[in-house]
Short mmCIF file of C-alpha atoms in Angstrom, two decimals:
data_model
loop_
_atom_site.label_atom_id
_atom_site.label_comp_id
_atom_site.label_asym_id
_atom_site.label_seq_id
_atom_site.Cartn_x
_atom_site.Cartn_y
_atom_site.Cartn_z
CA MET A 1 -21.68 16.04 -33.09
CA VAL A 2 -22.43 14.02 -29.93
CA VAL A 3 -26.12 13.14 -29.85
CA LEU A 4 -27.38 12.74 -26.29
CA VAL A 5 -30.31 10.55 -25.30
CA THR A 6 -32.28 11.70 -22.28
CA GLY A 7 -34.88 9.84 -20.29
CA GLU A 8 -38.42 10.95 -19.62
CA SER A 9 -37.41 12.31 -16.22
CA GLY A 10 -34.75 14.57 -17.74
CA SER A 11 -31.89 12.38 -16.57
CA GLY A 12 -28.50 12.73 -18.13
CA THR A 13 -26.65 10.19 -20.27
CA LEU A 14 -23.69 7.94 -19.56
CA LEU A 15 -21.35 7.98 -22.56
CA LEU A 16 -18.97 5.06 -22.93
CA ALA A 17 -16.11 6.23 -25.12
CA ALA A 18 -13.38 4.14 -26.69
CA THR A 19 -9.99 5.84 -26.47
CA PRO A 20 -6.91 5.33 -28.69
CA LEU A 21 -4.69 2.33 -27.95
CA GLY A 22 -1.61 4.46 -28.45
CA ASP A 23 -1.92 6.88 -31.35
CA ALA A 24 -4.04 9.92 -30.44
CA ARG A 25 -4.97 10.34 -34.11
CA ASP A 26 -7.26 7.33 -33.74
CA ALA A 27 -9.59 9.35 -31.51
CA SER A 28 -12.99 9.88 -33.09
CA PRO A 29 -14.46 13.38 -33.61
CA ARG A 30 -17.27 12.37 -31.26
CA LEU A 31 -14.79 11.56 -28.49
CA THR A 32 -13.05 14.88 -29.04
CA GLU A 33 -16.33 16.78 -28.71
CA ALA A 34 -17.40 14.77 -25.68
CA LEU A 35 -14.14 15.53 -23.88
CA ALA A 36 -14.79 19.22 -24.42
CA THR A 37 -18.46 19.28 -23.45
CA ALA A 38 -19.24 16.55 -20.89
CA ASP A 39 -20.33 17.74 -17.47
CA LEU A 40 -18.28 15.05 -15.76
CA ILE A 41 -15.47 12.84 -17.04
CA ALA A 42 -14.85 9.56 -15.18
CA ALA A 43 -11.35 8.43 -16.14
CA GLU A 44 -9.29 5.37 -15.24
CA ASP A 45 -6.25 7.66 -15.13
CA THR A 46 -6.92 11.41 -14.90
CA ARG A 47 -3.39 12.25 -16.10
CA ARG A 48 -3.81 10.17 -19.24
CA VAL A 49 -7.16 11.66 -20.15
CA ARG A 50 -5.80 15.19 -19.69
CA ALA A 51 -2.82 14.29 -21.88
CA LEU A 52 -5.20 12.89 -24.51
CA ALA A 53 -7.30 16.03 -24.39
CA GLY A 54 -4.13 18.09 -24.82
CA SER A 55 -3.12 16.04 -27.85
CA LEU A 56 -6.57 16.68 -29.32
CA ARG A 57 -6.33 20.38 -28.47
CA VAL A 58 -9.44 20.43 -26.32
CA THR A 59 -9.93 21.61 -22.75
CA PRO A 60 -12.41 19.60 -20.64
CA ALA A 61 -15.17 21.91 -19.44
CA GLY A 62 -16.41 19.50 -16.81
CA ARG A 63 -14.94 17.97 -13.70
CA VAL A 64 -12.47 15.10 -14.20
CA LEU A 65 -12.93 12.34 -11.63
CA SER A 66 -10.71 9.26 -11.16
CA TYR A 67 -12.52 5.98 -11.77
CA TYR A 68 -10.26 2.92 -11.54
CA ASP A 69 -10.68 -0.58 -10.12
CA ALA A 70 -9.93 0.26 -6.48
CA VAL A 71 -12.43 3.16 -6.32
CA GLU A 72 -15.02 1.94 -8.82
CA GLU A 73 -17.55 0.95 -6.16
CA SER A 74 -17.11 4.04 -4.00
CA ARG A 75 -17.35 6.43 -6.97
CA GLN A 76 -20.51 4.88 -8.40
CA PRO A 77 -23.03 6.77 -6.18
CA THR A 78 -21.49 10.10 -7.25
CA LEU A 79 -21.78 9.25 -10.93
CA LEU A 80 -25.34 7.94 -10.60
CA GLU A 81 -26.37 11.08 -8.73
CA ALA A 82 -24.92 13.23 -11.50
CA LEU A 83 -26.81 11.24 -14.13
CA ARG A 84 -30.08 11.46 -12.21
CA GLY A 85 -29.55 15.22 -12.05
CA GLY A 86 -29.30 15.55 -15.82
CA SER A 87 -25.53 15.63 -16.29
CA THR A 88 -23.68 14.05 -19.18
CA VAL A 89 -21.06 11.65 -17.77
CA LEU A 90 -18.24 10.56 -20.06
CA LEU A 91 -16.55 7.30 -19.06
CA VAL A 92 -13.09 6.58 -20.48
CA THR A 93 -10.34 4.12 -19.64
CA ASP A 94 -6.63 4.16 -20.45
CA ALA A 95 -7.13 2.57 -23.87
CA GLY A 96 -9.92 0.85 -25.75
CA MET A 97 -13.53 0.34 -24.70
CA PRO A 98 -14.65 0.83 -21.09
CA SER A 99 -16.07 -2.26 -19.32
CA VAL A 100 -14.05 -4.67 -21.53
CA SER A 101 -11.58 -5.91 -18.86
CA ASP A 102 -11.64 -2.31 -17.61
CA PRO A 103 -13.85 -0.33 -15.21
CA GLY A 104 -17.38 0.39 -16.38
CA TYR A 105 -19.41 -2.81 -16.28
CA ARG A 106 -20.88 -2.17 -12.83
CA LEU A 107 -21.85 1.39 -13.67
CA VAL A 108 -23.56 0.33 -16.90
CA ALA A 109 -25.45 -2.40 -15.02
CA ALA A 110 -26.57 0.13 -12.39
CA CYS A 111 -27.77 2.54 -15.09
CA ALA A 112 -29.66 -0.27 -16.81
CA SER A 113 -31.40 -1.25 -13.59
CA GLU A 114 -32.53 2.36 -13.03
CA GLY A 115 -33.46 3.03 -16.64
CA LEU A 116 -30.81 5.72 -17.02
CA PRO A 117 -29.72 6.28 -20.64
CA VAL A 118 -26.41 4.81 -21.76
CA SER A 119 -24.82 5.48 -25.14
CA CYS A 120 -21.53 4.50 -26.73
CA LEU A 121 -18.94 6.35 -28.77
CA PRO A 122 -17.30 3.42 -30.58
CA GLY A 123 -13.66 3.30 -31.52
CA PRO A 124 -10.41 1.39 -30.97
CA SER A 125 -10.38 -2.04 -29.37
CA ALA A 126 -7.30 -4.15 -28.71
CA VAL A 127 -9.46 -7.28 -28.98
CA THR A 128 -10.63 -6.79 -32.55
CA THR A 129 -7.39 -5.11 -33.65
CA ALA A 130 -5.31 -8.10 -32.52
CA LEU A 131 -7.82 -10.54 -34.00
CA ALA A 132 -7.64 -8.81 -37.38
CA LEU A 133 -3.83 -8.80 -37.36
CA SER A 134 -3.37 -12.35 -36.12
CA GLY A 135 -4.02 -14.14 -39.40
CA LEU A 136 -6.16 -16.65 -37.50
CA PRO A 137 -9.85 -17.42 -38.24
CA SER A 138 -12.01 -14.48 -37.18
CA ASP A 139 -15.50 -15.62 -38.17
CA ARG A 140 -16.08 -17.00 -34.66
CA PHE A 141 -14.12 -15.91 -31.60
CA CYS A 142 -14.36 -15.49 -27.85
CA PHE A 143 -12.76 -13.01 -25.46
CA GLU A 144 -11.29 -14.42 -22.24
CA GLY A 145 -10.07 -11.32 -20.39
CA PHE A 146 -6.89 -11.87 -18.30
CA PRO A 147 -5.65 -15.33 -17.26
CA PRO A 148 -5.35 -16.04 -13.52
CA ARG A 149 -2.04 -14.92 -12.06
CA LYS A 150 -1.12 -18.11 -10.16
CA PRO A 151 0.13 -21.18 -12.06
CA GLY A 152 -2.46 -23.70 -10.84
CA PRO A 153 -5.57 -21.63 -11.61
CA ARG A 154 -3.96 -20.46 -14.84
CA ARG A 155 -3.45 -24.03 -16.06
CA ARG A 156 -7.04 -24.87 -15.16
CA TRP A 157 -8.14 -21.76 -17.06
CA LEU A 158 -6.16 -22.90 -20.09
CA ALA A 159 -7.70 -26.34 -19.75
CA GLY A 160 -11.02 -24.73 -20.55
CA LEU A 161 -9.62 -23.81 -23.97
CA VAL A 162 -8.45 -27.31 -24.90
CA ALA A 163 -11.61 -28.15 -26.83
CA GLU A 164 -12.61 -24.55 -27.67
CA GLN A 165 -13.00 -24.44 -31.44
CA ARG A 166 -13.39 -20.67 -31.66
CA THR A 167 -10.37 -18.39 -31.86
CA ALA A 168 -9.72 -17.05 -28.36
CA VAL A 169 -8.39 -13.58 -27.51
CA PHE A 170 -7.00 -12.61 -24.12
CA PHE A 171 -4.83 -9.98 -22.45
CA GLU A 172 -1.67 -10.63 -20.45
CA ALA A 173 0.84 -8.56 -18.50
CA PRO A 174 4.39 -8.41 -19.94
CA HIS A 175 6.00 -9.87 -16.79
CA ARG A 176 3.70 -12.91 -16.93
CA ILE A 177 3.49 -13.63 -20.67
CA ALA A 178 6.47 -16.05 -20.69
CA ASP A 179 5.00 -18.17 -17.89
CA THR A 180 1.56 -18.10 -19.49
CA LEU A 181 2.91 -19.29 -22.83
CA ASP A 182 4.91 -22.04 -21.11
CA ASP A 183 1.73 -23.19 -19.35
CA ALA A 184 -0.12 -23.01 -22.67
CA VAL A 185 2.42 -25.37 -24.21
CA THR A 186 1.96 -27.78 -21.30
CA VAL A 187 -1.83 -27.71 -21.43
CA LEU A 188 -2.60 -27.09 -25.10
CA GLY A 189 0.46 -28.57 -26.78
CA SER A 190 3.34 -26.93 -28.60
CA ARG A 191 1.70 -27.07 -32.05
CA ARG A 192 -1.35 -24.90 -31.36
CA ARG A 193 -1.06 -21.72 -33.44
CA ALA A 194 -1.22 -18.29 -31.85
CA ALA A 195 -0.20 -14.67 -32.23
CA VAL A 196 1.26 -12.36 -29.60
CA CYS A 197 0.45 -8.72 -30.36
CA ARG A 198 2.28 -6.01 -28.44
CA GLU A 199 2.13 -2.21 -28.39
CA LEU A 200 -0.71 -2.09 -30.93
CA THR A 201 -0.83 1.19 -32.94
CA LYS A 202 2.30 2.42 -31.12
CA THR A 203 5.81 3.10 -32.42
CA TYR A 204 7.13 -0.37 -31.55
CA GLU A 205 4.07 -2.37 -32.59
CA GLN A 206 4.89 -6.04 -33.10
CA VAL A 207 2.85 -9.09 -34.08
CA ARG A 208 4.62 -12.39 -33.52
CA ARG A 209 2.85 -15.36 -35.16
CA GLY A 210 3.68 -19.04 -34.83
CA GLU A 211 3.12 -22.20 -32.85
CA LEU A 212 2.89 -22.00 -29.05
CA GLY A 213 6.23 -23.76 -28.63
CA GLU A 214 7.98 -21.18 -30.81
CA LEU A 215 6.26 -18.26 -29.10
CA ALA A 216 7.05 -19.58 -25.62
CA GLU A 217 10.74 -19.85 -26.51
CA TRP A 218 10.73 -16.31 -27.94
CA ALA A 219 9.04 -14.85 -24.86
CA ARG A 220 11.65 -16.25 -22.45
CA ASP A 221 13.99 -13.39 -23.43
CA GLY A 222 11.44 -10.90 -22.10
CA VAL A 223 8.54 -9.06 -23.71
CA ARG A 224 7.59 -5.46 -23.00
CA GLY A 225 4.49 -3.38 -23.55
CA GLU A 226 0.75 -3.94 -23.66
CA ILE A 227 0.06 -7.49 -24.84
CA THR A 228 -2.90 -9.19 -26.50
CA VAL A 229 -2.75 -12.90 -27.33
CA VAL A 230 -4.80 -14.55 -30.06
CA LEU A 231 -5.07 -18.34 -29.83
CA ALA A 232 -6.27 -20.60 -32.62
CA GLY A 233 -9.25 -22.79 -31.89
CA ALA A 234 -8.98 -26.54 -31.42
CA GLU A 235 -9.14 -28.44 -34.68
CA THR A 236 -11.04 -31.30 -33.07
CA ALA A 237 -12.78 -31.86 -29.78
CA ALA A 238 -10.83 -33.28 -26.88
CA PRO A 239 -10.57 -37.10 -26.88
CA GLU A 240 -13.37 -38.89 -25.07
CA ASP A 241 -11.46 -42.14 -24.53
CA PRO A 242 -9.63 -41.95 -21.16
CA ALA A 243 -6.90 -44.23 -22.52
CA GLU A 244 -5.88 -41.46 -24.94
CA LEU A 245 -5.13 -39.16 -21.99
CA VAL A 246 -2.93 -41.52 -19.98
CA ALA A 247 0.31 -40.21 -21.50
CA GLN A 248 -0.50 -36.67 -20.43
CA VAL A 249 -1.17 -37.83 -16.85
CA GLU A 250 2.10 -39.72 -16.76
CA GLN A 251 3.98 -36.70 -18.11
CA ARG A 252 2.74 -34.56 -15.23
CA ALA A 253 3.38 -37.31 -12.69
CA ALA A 254 6.95 -37.65 -13.95
CA SER A 255 7.48 -33.91 -13.41
CA GLY A 256 6.56 -34.26 -9.74
CA MET A 257 2.81 -33.68 -9.68
CA ARG A 258 0.80 -36.00 -7.44
CA LEU A 259 -1.01 -38.65 -9.48
CA LYS A 260 -4.36 -37.61 -8.02
CA ASP A 261 -3.81 -33.98 -9.04
CA ALA A 262 -2.56 -34.95 -12.50
CA VAL A 263 -5.61 -37.11 -13.10
CA ALA A 264 -7.95 -34.32 -11.95
CA GLU A 265 -6.34 -31.74 -14.20
CA ILE A 266 -6.23 -33.92 -17.33
CA ALA A 267 -9.74 -35.25 -16.73
CA GLU A 268 -11.06 -31.69 -16.70
CA MET A 269 -9.15 -30.88 -19.87
CA GLY A 270 -10.37 -33.99 -21.65
CA GLY A 271 -13.94 -33.90 -20.44
CA VAL A 272 -13.83 -37.37 -18.87
CA ARG A 273 -14.62 -38.71 -15.40
CA LYS A 274 -11.68 -38.70 -12.98
CA LYS A 275 -12.38 -42.28 -11.91
CA ASP A 276 -12.39 -43.52 -15.50
CA LEU A 277 -9.07 -41.81 -16.20
CA TYR A 278 -7.52 -43.05 -12.96
CA ASP A 279 -8.56 -46.61 -13.81
CA ALA A 280 -7.06 -46.19 -17.30
CA VAL A 281 -3.74 -45.05 -15.78
CA LEU A 282 -3.64 -48.05 -13.45
CA ALA A 283 -4.49 -50.39 -16.33
CA ALA A 284 -1.71 -48.90 -18.45
CA ARG A 285 0.75 -49.40 -15.61
CA GLY A 286 -0.19 -53.07 -15.56
#
């Protein structure tokens, strides 16, 4: 049974509901009931939520409204008005928990600022599922969303994980995973352990574990499906002595990167001053 929480003014409740990653049998009984009884369903993909409801043999009684990235801002007033009027609004995304790299965060924040009740119907999450399957330490971890799409910002983003000692989890698109893993090898080294999890809970589920160099080579043949990457934490903090980073600067310079840019990138990765690293490079060159 879905238990609704109402405010003193008789306002409705926003229900955040986790949806199956692939197998409809992972849907919770509470999600099934909410799909059948909510006054309004805000869905990232209306076709998918109707297909899910069909698989669960329920017919939504309320209106089904699209709620994806491009319309998130414009739809928010409609949803807030419904909640103020006492309606139960069910928010679902294509898979997993709303607001976790999916639409929902802004609506929850708006409800919180107005004191409108928000509840959650917990369930599947690609983040914790991949973490559990990875075989990597799970006592401390961080979630990093999606990497930047362009190579430069993506390498700088990876640089922020050089000294991260927690296991890191992030999503990536199938057409970018090979480039991202290649960049990870460049920035983090080929020996850092990781796991690439694809099509979780689906027919062709696969978990590929190994060192970044091995995974990057495997991904060059092409990887399909929904992908979650789990990256082992750094065993030690990044070196503080600029002299220890000179080789990495020279490697980038040899590949065609301007010395100034190479120094800036490696200095950020290593947590040292750019001037100190530049001086160390010049000293090493004699």
